XYZ file of C-alpha atoms in Angstrom:
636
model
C 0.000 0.000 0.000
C 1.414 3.354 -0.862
C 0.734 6.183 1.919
C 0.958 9.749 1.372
C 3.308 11.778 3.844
C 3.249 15.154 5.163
C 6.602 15.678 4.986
C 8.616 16.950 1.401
C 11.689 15.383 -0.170
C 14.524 18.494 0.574
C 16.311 20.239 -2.671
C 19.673 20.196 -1.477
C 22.454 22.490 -3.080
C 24.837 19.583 -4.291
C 23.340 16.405 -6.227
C 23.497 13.943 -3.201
C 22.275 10.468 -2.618
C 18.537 9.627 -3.738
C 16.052 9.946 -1.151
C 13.830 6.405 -1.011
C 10.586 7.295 -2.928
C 7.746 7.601 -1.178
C 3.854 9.230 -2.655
C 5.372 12.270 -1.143
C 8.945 13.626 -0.495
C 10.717 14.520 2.613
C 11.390 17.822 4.581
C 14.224 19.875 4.120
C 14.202 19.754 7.718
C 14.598 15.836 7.566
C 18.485 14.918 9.234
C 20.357 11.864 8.371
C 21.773 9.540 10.254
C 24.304 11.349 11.604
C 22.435 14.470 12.659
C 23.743 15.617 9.462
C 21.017 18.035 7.461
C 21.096 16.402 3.625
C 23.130 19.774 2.524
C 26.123 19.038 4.212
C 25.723 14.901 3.008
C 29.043 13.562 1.427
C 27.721 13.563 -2.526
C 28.070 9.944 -4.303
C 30.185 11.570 -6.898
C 33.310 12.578 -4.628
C 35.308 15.109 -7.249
C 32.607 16.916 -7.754
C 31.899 20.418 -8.041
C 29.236 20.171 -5.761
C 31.247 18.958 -2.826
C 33.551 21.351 -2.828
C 30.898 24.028 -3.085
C 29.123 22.519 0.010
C 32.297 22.192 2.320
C 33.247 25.792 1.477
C 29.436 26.654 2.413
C 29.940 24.585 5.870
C 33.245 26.717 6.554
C 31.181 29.611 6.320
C 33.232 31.719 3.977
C 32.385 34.468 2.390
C 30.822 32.585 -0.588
C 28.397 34.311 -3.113
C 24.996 33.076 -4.070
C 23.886 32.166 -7.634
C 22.015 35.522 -7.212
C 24.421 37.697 -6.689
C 26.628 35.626 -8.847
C 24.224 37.187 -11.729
C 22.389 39.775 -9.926
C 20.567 41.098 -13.531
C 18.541 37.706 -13.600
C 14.598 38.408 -14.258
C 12.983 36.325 -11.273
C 15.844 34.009 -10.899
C 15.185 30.771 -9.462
C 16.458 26.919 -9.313
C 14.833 23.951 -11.317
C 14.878 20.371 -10.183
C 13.472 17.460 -11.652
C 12.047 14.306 -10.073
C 13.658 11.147 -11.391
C 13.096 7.262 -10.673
C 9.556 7.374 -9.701
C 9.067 5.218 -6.770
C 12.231 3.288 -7.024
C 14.792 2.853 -4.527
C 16.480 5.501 -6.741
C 14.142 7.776 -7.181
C 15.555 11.186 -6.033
C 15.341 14.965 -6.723
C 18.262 16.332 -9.709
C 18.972 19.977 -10.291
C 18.331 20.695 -13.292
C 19.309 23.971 -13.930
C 21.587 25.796 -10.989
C 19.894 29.334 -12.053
C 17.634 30.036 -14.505
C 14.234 32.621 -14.480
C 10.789 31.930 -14.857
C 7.772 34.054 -16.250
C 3.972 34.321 -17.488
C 3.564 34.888 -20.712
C 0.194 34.903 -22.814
C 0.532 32.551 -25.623
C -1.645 30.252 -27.994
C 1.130 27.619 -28.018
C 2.594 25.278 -25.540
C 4.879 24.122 -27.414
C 7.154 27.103 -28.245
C 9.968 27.113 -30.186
C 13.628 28.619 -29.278
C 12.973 31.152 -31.946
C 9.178 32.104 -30.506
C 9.620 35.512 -28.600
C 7.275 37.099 -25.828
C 6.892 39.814 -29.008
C 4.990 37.048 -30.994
C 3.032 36.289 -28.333
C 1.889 39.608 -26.823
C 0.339 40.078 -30.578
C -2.181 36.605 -29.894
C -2.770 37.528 -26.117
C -6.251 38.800 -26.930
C -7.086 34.643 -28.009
C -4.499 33.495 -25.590
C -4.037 32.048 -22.309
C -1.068 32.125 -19.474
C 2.013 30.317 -20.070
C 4.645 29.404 -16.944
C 8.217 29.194 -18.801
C 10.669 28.568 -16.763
C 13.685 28.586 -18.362
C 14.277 26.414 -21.646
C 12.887 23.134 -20.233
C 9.457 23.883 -18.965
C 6.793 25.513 -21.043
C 3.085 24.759 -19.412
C -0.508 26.384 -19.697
C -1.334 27.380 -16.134
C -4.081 25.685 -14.901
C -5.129 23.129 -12.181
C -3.735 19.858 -14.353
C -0.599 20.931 -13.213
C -0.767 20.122 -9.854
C 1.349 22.954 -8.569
C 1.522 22.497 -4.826
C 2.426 25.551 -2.247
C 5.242 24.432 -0.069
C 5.787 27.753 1.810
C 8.082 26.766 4.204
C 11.067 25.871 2.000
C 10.164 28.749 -0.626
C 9.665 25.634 -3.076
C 6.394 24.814 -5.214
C 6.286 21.606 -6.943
C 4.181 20.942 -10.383
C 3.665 18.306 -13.530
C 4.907 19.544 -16.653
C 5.749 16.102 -18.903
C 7.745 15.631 -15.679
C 7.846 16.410 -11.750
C 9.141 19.230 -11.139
C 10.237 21.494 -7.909
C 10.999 25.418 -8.476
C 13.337 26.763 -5.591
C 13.199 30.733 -4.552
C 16.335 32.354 -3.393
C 13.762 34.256 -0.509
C 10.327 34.210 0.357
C 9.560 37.147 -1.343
C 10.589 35.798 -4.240
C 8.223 32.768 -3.311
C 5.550 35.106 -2.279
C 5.943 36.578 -5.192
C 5.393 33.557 -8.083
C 2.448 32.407 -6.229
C 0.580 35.923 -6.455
C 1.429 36.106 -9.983
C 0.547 32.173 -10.493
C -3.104 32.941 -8.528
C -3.991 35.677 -11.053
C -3.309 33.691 -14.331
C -5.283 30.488 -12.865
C -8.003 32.771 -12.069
C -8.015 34.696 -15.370
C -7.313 31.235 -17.449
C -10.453 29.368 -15.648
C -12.799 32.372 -15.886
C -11.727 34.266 -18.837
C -11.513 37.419 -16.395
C -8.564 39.272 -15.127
C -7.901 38.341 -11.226
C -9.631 41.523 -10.120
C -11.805 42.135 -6.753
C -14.423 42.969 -8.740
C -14.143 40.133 -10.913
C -13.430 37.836 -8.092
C -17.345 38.785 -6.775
C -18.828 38.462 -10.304
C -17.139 34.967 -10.331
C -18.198 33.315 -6.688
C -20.543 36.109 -5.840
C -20.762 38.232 -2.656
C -21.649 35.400 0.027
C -19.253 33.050 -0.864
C -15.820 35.109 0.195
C -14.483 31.858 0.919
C -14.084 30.629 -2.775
C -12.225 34.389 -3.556
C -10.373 34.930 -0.430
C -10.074 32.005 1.392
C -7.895 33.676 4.402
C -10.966 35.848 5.177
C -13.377 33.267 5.125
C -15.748 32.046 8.657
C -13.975 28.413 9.306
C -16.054 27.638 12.405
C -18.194 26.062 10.943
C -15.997 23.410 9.845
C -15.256 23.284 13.857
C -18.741 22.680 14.778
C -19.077 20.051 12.478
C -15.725 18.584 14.071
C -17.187 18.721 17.395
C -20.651 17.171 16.142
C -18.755 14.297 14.643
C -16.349 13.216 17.989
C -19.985 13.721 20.014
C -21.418 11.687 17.649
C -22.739 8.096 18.932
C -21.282 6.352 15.554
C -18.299 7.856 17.254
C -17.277 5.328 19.674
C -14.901 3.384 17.989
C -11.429 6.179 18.101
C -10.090 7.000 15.182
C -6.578 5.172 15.384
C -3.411 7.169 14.618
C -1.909 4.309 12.528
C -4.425 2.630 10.519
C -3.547 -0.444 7.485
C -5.198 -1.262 4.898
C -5.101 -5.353 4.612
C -5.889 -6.974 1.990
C -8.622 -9.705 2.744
C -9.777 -11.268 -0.616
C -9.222 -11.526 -4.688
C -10.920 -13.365 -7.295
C -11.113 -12.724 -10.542
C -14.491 -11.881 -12.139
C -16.340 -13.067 -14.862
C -14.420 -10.468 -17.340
C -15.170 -6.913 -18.606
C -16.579 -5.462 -15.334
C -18.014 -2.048 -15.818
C -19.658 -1.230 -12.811
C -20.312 -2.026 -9.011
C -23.746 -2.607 -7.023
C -22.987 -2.929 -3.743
C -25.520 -3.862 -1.261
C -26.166 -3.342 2.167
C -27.967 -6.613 2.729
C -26.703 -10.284 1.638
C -25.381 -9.665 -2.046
C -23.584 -7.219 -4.089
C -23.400 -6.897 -8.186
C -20.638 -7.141 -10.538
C -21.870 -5.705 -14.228
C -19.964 -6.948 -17.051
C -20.107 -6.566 -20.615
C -22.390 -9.613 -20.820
C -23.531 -9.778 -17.370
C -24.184 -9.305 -13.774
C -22.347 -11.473 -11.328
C -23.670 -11.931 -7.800
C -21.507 -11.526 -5.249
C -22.013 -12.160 -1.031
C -21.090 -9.689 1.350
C -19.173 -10.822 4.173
C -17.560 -8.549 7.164
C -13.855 -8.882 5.740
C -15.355 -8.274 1.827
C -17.364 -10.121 -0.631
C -16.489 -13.039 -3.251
C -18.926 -14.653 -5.525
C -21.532 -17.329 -5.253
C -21.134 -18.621 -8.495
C -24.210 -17.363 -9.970
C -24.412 -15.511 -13.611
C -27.463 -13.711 -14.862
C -26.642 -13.193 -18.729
C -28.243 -10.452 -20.607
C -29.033 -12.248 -23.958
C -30.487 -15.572 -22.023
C -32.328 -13.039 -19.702
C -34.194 -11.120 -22.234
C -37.783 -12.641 -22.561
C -39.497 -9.393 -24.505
C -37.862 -8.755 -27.425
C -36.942 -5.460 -26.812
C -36.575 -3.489 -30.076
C -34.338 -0.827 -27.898
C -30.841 -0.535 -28.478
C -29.550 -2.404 -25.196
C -25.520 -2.559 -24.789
C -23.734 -2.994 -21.311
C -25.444 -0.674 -18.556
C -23.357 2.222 -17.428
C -25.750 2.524 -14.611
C -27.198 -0.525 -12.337
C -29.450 0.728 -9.259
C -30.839 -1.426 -6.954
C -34.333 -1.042 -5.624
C -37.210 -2.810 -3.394
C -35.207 -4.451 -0.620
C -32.305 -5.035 -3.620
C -34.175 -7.836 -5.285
C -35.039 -5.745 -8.187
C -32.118 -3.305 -10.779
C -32.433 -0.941 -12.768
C -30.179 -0.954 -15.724
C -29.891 1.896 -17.965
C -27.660 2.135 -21.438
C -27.166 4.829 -23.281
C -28.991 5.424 -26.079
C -25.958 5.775 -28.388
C -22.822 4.394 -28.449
C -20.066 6.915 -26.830
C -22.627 9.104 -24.908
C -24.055 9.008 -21.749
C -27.941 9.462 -22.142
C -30.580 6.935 -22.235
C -34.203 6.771 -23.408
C -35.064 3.813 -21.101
C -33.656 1.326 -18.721
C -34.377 -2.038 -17.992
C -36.108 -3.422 -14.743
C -33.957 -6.646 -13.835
C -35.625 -9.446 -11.242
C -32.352 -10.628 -9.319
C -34.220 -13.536 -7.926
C -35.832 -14.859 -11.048
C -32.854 -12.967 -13.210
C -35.113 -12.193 -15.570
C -35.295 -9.026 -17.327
C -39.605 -8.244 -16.318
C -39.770 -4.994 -17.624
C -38.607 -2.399 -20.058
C -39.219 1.538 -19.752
C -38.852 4.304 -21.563
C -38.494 8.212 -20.359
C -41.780 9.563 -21.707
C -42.934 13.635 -21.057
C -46.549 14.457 -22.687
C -45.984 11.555 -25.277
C -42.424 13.290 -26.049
C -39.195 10.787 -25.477
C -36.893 12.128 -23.400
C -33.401 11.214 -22.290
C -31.816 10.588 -19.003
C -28.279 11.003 -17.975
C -28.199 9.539 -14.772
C -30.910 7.940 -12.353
C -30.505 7.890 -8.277
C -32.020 6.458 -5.360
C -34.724 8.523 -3.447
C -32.246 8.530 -0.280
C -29.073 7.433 0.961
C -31.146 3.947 2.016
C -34.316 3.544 -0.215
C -32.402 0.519 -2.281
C -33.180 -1.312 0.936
C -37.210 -0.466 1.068
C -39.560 -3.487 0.026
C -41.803 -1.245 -1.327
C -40.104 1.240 -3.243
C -41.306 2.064 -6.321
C -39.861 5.434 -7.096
C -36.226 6.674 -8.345
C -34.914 10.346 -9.350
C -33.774 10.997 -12.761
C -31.677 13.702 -14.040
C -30.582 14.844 -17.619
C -28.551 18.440 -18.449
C -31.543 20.537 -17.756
C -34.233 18.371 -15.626
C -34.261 16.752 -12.438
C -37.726 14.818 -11.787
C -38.930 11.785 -9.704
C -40.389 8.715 -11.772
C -42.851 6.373 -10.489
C -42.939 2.868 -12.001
C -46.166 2.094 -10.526
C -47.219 3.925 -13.969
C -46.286 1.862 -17.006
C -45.717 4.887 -18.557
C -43.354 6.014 -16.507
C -45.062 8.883 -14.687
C -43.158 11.688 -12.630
C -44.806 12.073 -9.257
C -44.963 16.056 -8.014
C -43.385 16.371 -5.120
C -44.861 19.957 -4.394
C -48.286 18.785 -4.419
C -49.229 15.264 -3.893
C -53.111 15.899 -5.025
C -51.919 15.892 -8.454
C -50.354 12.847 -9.707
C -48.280 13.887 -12.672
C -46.185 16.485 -12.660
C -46.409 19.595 -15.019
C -43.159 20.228 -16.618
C -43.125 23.817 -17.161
C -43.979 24.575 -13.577
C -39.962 24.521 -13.013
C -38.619 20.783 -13.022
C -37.755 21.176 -16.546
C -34.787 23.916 -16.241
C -33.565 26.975 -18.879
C -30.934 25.401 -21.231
C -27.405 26.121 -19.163
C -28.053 24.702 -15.930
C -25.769 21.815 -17.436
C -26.402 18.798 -15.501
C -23.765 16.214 -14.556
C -24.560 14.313 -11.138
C -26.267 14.153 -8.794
C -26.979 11.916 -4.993
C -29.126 12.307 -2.343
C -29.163 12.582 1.459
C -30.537 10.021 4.166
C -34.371 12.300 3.943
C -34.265 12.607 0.656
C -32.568 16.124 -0.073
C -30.984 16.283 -3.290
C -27.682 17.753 -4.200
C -26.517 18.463 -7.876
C -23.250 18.785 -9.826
C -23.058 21.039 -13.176
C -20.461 21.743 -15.669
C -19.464 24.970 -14.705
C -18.489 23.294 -11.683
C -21.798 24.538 -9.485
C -23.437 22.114 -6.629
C -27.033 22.817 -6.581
C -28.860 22.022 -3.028
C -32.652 21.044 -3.617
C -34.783 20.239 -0.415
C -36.686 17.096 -0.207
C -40.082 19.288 -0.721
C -39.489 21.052 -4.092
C -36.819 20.437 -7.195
C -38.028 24.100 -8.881
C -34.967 25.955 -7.046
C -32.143 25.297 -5.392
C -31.849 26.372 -1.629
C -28.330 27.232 -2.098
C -25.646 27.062 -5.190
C -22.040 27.202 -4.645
C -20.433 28.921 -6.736
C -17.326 26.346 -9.280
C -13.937 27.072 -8.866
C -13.528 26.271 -12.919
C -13.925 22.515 -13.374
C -16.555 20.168 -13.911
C -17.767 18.243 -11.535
C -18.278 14.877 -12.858
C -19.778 12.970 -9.408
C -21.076 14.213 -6.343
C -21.971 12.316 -3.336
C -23.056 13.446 0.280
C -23.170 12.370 3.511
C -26.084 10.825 5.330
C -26.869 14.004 7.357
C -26.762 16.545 4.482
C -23.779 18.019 6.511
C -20.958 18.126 3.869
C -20.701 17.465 0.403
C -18.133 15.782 -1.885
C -17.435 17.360 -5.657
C -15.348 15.246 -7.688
C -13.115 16.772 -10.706
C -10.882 15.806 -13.282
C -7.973 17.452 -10.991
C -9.266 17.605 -7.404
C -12.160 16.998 -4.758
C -13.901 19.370 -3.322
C -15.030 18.559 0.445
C -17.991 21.070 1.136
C -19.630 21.895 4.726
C -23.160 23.183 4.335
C -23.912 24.092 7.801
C -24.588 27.318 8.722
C -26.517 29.534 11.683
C -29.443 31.049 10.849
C -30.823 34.992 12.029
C -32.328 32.715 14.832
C -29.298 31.104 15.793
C -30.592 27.556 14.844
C -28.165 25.290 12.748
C -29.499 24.055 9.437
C -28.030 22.911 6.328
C -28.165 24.106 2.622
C -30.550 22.338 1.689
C -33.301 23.874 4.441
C -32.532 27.712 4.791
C -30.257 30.498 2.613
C -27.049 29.999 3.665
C -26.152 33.774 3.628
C -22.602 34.680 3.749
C -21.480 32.747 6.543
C -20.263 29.891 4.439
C -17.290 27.982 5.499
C -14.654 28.013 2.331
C -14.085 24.698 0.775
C -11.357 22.064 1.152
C -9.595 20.243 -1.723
C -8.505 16.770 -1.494
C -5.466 16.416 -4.544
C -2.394 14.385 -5.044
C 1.135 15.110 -4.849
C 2.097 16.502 -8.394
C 4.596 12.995 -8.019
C 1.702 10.600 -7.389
C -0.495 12.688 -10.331
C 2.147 11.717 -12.815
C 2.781 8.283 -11.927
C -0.982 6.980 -11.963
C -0.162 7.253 -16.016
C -2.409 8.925 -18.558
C -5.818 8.201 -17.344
C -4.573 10.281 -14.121
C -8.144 11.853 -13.848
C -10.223 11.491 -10.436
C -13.788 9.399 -10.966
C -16.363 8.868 -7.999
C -15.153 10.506 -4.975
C -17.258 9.618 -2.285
C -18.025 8.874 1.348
C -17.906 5.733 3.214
C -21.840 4.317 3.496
C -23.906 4.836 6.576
C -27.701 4.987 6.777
C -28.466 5.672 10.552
C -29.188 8.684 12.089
C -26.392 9.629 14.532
C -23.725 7.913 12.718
C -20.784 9.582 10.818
C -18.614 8.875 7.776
C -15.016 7.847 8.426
C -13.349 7.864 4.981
C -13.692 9.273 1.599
C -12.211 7.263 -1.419
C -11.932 7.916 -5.326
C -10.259 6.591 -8.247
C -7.084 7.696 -10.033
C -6.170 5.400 -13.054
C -4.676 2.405 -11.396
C -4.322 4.141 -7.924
C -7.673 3.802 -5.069
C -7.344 6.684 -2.962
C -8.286 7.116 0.447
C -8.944 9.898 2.928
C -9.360 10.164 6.950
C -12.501 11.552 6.978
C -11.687 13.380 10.390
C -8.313 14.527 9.502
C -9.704 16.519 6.731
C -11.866 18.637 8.711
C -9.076 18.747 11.201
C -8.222 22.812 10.755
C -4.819 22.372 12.792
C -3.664 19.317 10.193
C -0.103 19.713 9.326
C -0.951 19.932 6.116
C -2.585 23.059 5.950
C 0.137 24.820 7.238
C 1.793 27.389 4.834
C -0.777 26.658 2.783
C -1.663 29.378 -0.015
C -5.672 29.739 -1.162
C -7.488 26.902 -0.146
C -6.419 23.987 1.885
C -5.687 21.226 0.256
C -4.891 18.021 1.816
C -2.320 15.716 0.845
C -2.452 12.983 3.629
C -3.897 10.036 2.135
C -3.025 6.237 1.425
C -2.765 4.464 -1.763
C -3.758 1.460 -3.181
C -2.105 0.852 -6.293
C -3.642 -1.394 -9.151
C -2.057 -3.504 -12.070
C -4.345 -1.775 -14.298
C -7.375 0.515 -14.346
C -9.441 0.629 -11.656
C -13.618 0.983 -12.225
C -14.578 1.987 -8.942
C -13.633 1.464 -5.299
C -16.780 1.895 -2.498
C -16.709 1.062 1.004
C -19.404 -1.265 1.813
C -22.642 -0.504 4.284
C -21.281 -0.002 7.675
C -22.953 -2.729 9.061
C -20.132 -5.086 7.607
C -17.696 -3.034 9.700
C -16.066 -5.417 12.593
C -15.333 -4.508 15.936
C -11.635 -4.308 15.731
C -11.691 -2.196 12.457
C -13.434 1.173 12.573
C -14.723 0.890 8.946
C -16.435 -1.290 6.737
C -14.195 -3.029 3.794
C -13.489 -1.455 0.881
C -14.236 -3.066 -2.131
C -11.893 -2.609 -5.956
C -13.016 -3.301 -9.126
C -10.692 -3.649 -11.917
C -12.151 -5.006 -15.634
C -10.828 -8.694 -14.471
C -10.608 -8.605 -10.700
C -12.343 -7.583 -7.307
C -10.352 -7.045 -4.296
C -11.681 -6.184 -0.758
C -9.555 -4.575 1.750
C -10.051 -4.230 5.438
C -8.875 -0.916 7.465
C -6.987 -2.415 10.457
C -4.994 -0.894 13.467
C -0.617 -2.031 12.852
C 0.490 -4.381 14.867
């Protein structure tokens, strides 16, 4: 298992021996084994220049610096490069002693020697910001870069076609690059220059948080800390020094595309020509041996287009799912879905997504609440394209929506708000343990709809640029989890009303007290080794139904890398890694559990399958061939 430090690999002066690679580096505080700090380490190459530079620097002479060696240099600074990944030799090079950065505006990344800032100035009105440092790195600013703040050794770290660390000669030279770095992300994201003014026309006047996240009101996130270690789900500590074991591997049926797990005796593995059933056990789940094929299953003849379900959702006490395909091959919206019977496996029913004898497409489908897969009588499911959000009933074999506003009338009207204004942009969406509803868009906004009406949202948070491509939330409605291509976004939606009574988002206008979010990112050296397909997919909580009981853990899905958060260190305000943080805090502290190839998803299964000397249910991995559970257990 890989585990994320706190600590940062030091960029020593002289090109000593390779640190042992970890998912993050070490401190430039970090001593050897002799008490010796790594710039005064004997160098594995003894005639070199390096060493006799560092044992003049020990004597103290007078010696001069690279900067006043060439005091004319335009924002001088020193570029390493990572090398060796997470080999034994992986280690930190300098790559160039002193060289300068800048931001130019460009419409190339790939500039030639030849290409000057002239050429460029002439395209900036089509352009965007460039970071050049030097000859070597030439990178559109912007948050696949990964660039993380590490204030106290003057020293930011990004992904370029490469790790790579930048090293200031001062901290106002630091100070400096990231004020200048802040602007063009801002102005690339938005399309408007990093203003105050702009800043409010972006995130808008409550949310100060998103703009300025220094000024923003963090006690909220401390009341929700102290909720959680009063909470009664809370008995079992937290443990300092927690493991991930590995309980149990099989290898599935082939071409798994999704996971159904289940809170009562079985979980679902959906293949390309399949569903395998699966029994949940406390240290993970393996299969029973039993294979519902689709072809063999299919007793109706369906004249729909029906390929391998990108969504399976389990319903009335999970002996009935709903699979739903998309319509057409490489997109994600579907005119129907089919109803499966688990315990005859027999495909019973086939709908289709019907408005005042219109088809209409879906993009995704959700359970009424966090636990309404496990109701015998459940009948209903949400359904959400890019511009509706609306409650079918299948007790309709047309496939009625039920009006939540007013339960006199039995079909909804769908110009009375449900159906949106083209831009609202759709992605996601989950639900809370009553029912609440919270929604993910393209511009990166999370919608909060209460459980009484789905016409307007009780409170919108503003994006910070990206899309957010899954969104999940916890039981209570008390925080919310954004996933990106780049980052999570870990959102706290409590707030004190004029009254002084706590709600949530979802029941009352926030106002402007609103906590500023958290981000939850890798270490620009972990971002570039989980390969090309390096983009997050599902973020989301650990699964509890009960009243009173709290998440532990948040996990999502890197490429080949399952990644997994403590839920209370996050909201810990005092963590060591927010310190000398710039902007938001972003947490690096997380373990990893690296794959031999893609991973499909990785869920923690219902807490009731958590065991008394582990204080969290397994967590279950999906790759295309395999399924792996994994318990979380205290080191021996």
């Amino acid at each position: 298992m890989g585990s994320s430090q706190s600590r940062e690999d030091e960029l020593s002066d002289s090109e000593s021996e390779a640190t042992p690679a970890r998912s993050e580096v070490e401190s430039e505080d970090y001593q050897d084994a002799n008490g010796q700090g790594s710039a005064e380490r004997t160098p594995k190459t003894p005639s070199s220049v390096d060493e006799v530079e560092a044992k003049l620097r020990a004597l103290k002479l007078k010696y001069p610096t690279p900067q006043t060696q060439n005091p004319h240099v335009k924002n001088p600074v020193k570029l390493y490069l990572h090398i060796g990944g997470h080999t034994p030799k992986a280690k930190w090079v300098i790559s160039e002693k002193l060289t300068s950065y800048d931001f130019v505006k460009s419409c190339r990344i790939d500039g030639g020697e030849n290409e000057s800032d002239e050429d460029e100035e002439e395209n900036a009105g089509e352009a965007w910001w460039v970071l050049k440092v030097g000859s070597k790195v030439r990178v559109r600013v912007g948050a696949e870069m990964q660039l993380k703040y590490i204030g106290e050794q003057s020293r930011v770290d990004f992904v370029a076609q490469g790790v790579w660390a930048l090293k200031f000669f001062s901290n106002e030279d630091y100070r400096t690059f990231v004020q200048s770095f802040q602007d063009c992300l801002f102005e690339n994201t938005h399309g408007y220059e990093a203003t105050e003014e702009n800043r409010v026309k972006v995130y808008g006047k409550d949310f100060v948080g998103w703009a300025n996240p220094q000024a923003a009101d963090d006690s909220m996130w401390e009341d929700a800390e102290d909720a959680f270690l009063k909470s009664p789900g809370s008995a079992t500590p937290i443990r300092p020094s927690q493991d991930l074991r590995e309980e149990f591997e099989e290898a599935a049926n082939g071409g798994i595309q999704s996971l159904a797990l289940g809170a009562l005796d079985n979980s679902f593995l959906v293949s390309d020509s399949g569903i395998q059933v699966v029994k949940n056990f406390s240290h993970g789940i393996h299969g029973k041996g039993v294979f519902v094929n689709f072809d063999s299953s299919r007793n109706r003849g369906s004249s729909s287009v029906y390929t391998t379900p990108k969504k399976a959702l389990l319903m009335r006490a999970e002996t009935n799912m709903l699979l739903m395909s998309p319509a057409d091959e490489g997109k994600l919206h579907s005119r129907g879905l089919h109803q499966l019977d688990i315990e005859t496996g027999k495909i019973v029913s086939e709908w289709k997504f019907e408005k005042d004898g219109v088809d209409v497409t879906m993009r995704d489908i959700t359970n009424d609440s966090k636990g309404a897969q496990m109701d015998p009588t459940g009948s209903t499911f949400l359904g959400l394209d890019d511009n509706r959000l609306c409650r079918w009933d299948m007790r309709d074999r047309k496939g009625l929506v039920q009006n939540l506003a007013d339960s006199s009338t039995p079909v909804l009207n769908w110009t009375q708000g449900h159906q949106f204004s083209r831009g609202t942009n759709f992605q996601c969406f989950a639900t809370t343990g009553d029912g609440s509803i919270v929604v993910g868009s393209l511009d990166g906004k999370i919608r909060l709809y209460s459980i009484n009406s789905m016409r307007q949202a009780k409170t919108a948070f503003p994006g910070l640029g990206s899309p957010i491509t899954h969104v999940d939330v916890t039981f209570d409605g008390k925080w919310i989890l954004g996933t990106t291509d780049t980052y999570l976004i870990l959102i706290c939606t409590v707030f004190t009303d004029k009254d002084g009574k706590t709600k949530t988002g979802f029941n009352g206008r926030m106002g402007n007290r609103i906590a500023a979010p958290r981000l939850l990112k890798l270490t620009p050296l972990d971002s570039h080794l989980a390969g090309d397909n390096n983009t997050f997919r599902g973020g989301q909580f650990s699964w509890v139904t009960e009243n009173g009981k709290q998440e532990r853990h948040l996990v999502a899905t890197v490429g080949k890398f399952s990644v997994i958060w403590n839920f209370q260190q996050v909201k810990n305000g005092s963590h060591e890694c927010y310190r000398h943080q710039e902007g938001l805090k972003s947490c690096y502290c997380y373990k990893i559990v690296p794959k031999d190839e893609s991973i499909v998803d990785s869920r923690f299964m219902h807490d009731k399958y958590a065991v008394t000397d582990s204080p969290e249910a397994p967590l279950v991995i999906a790759t295309p061939l395999k399924v792996s559970s994994f318990s979380i257990s205290s080191r021996r």
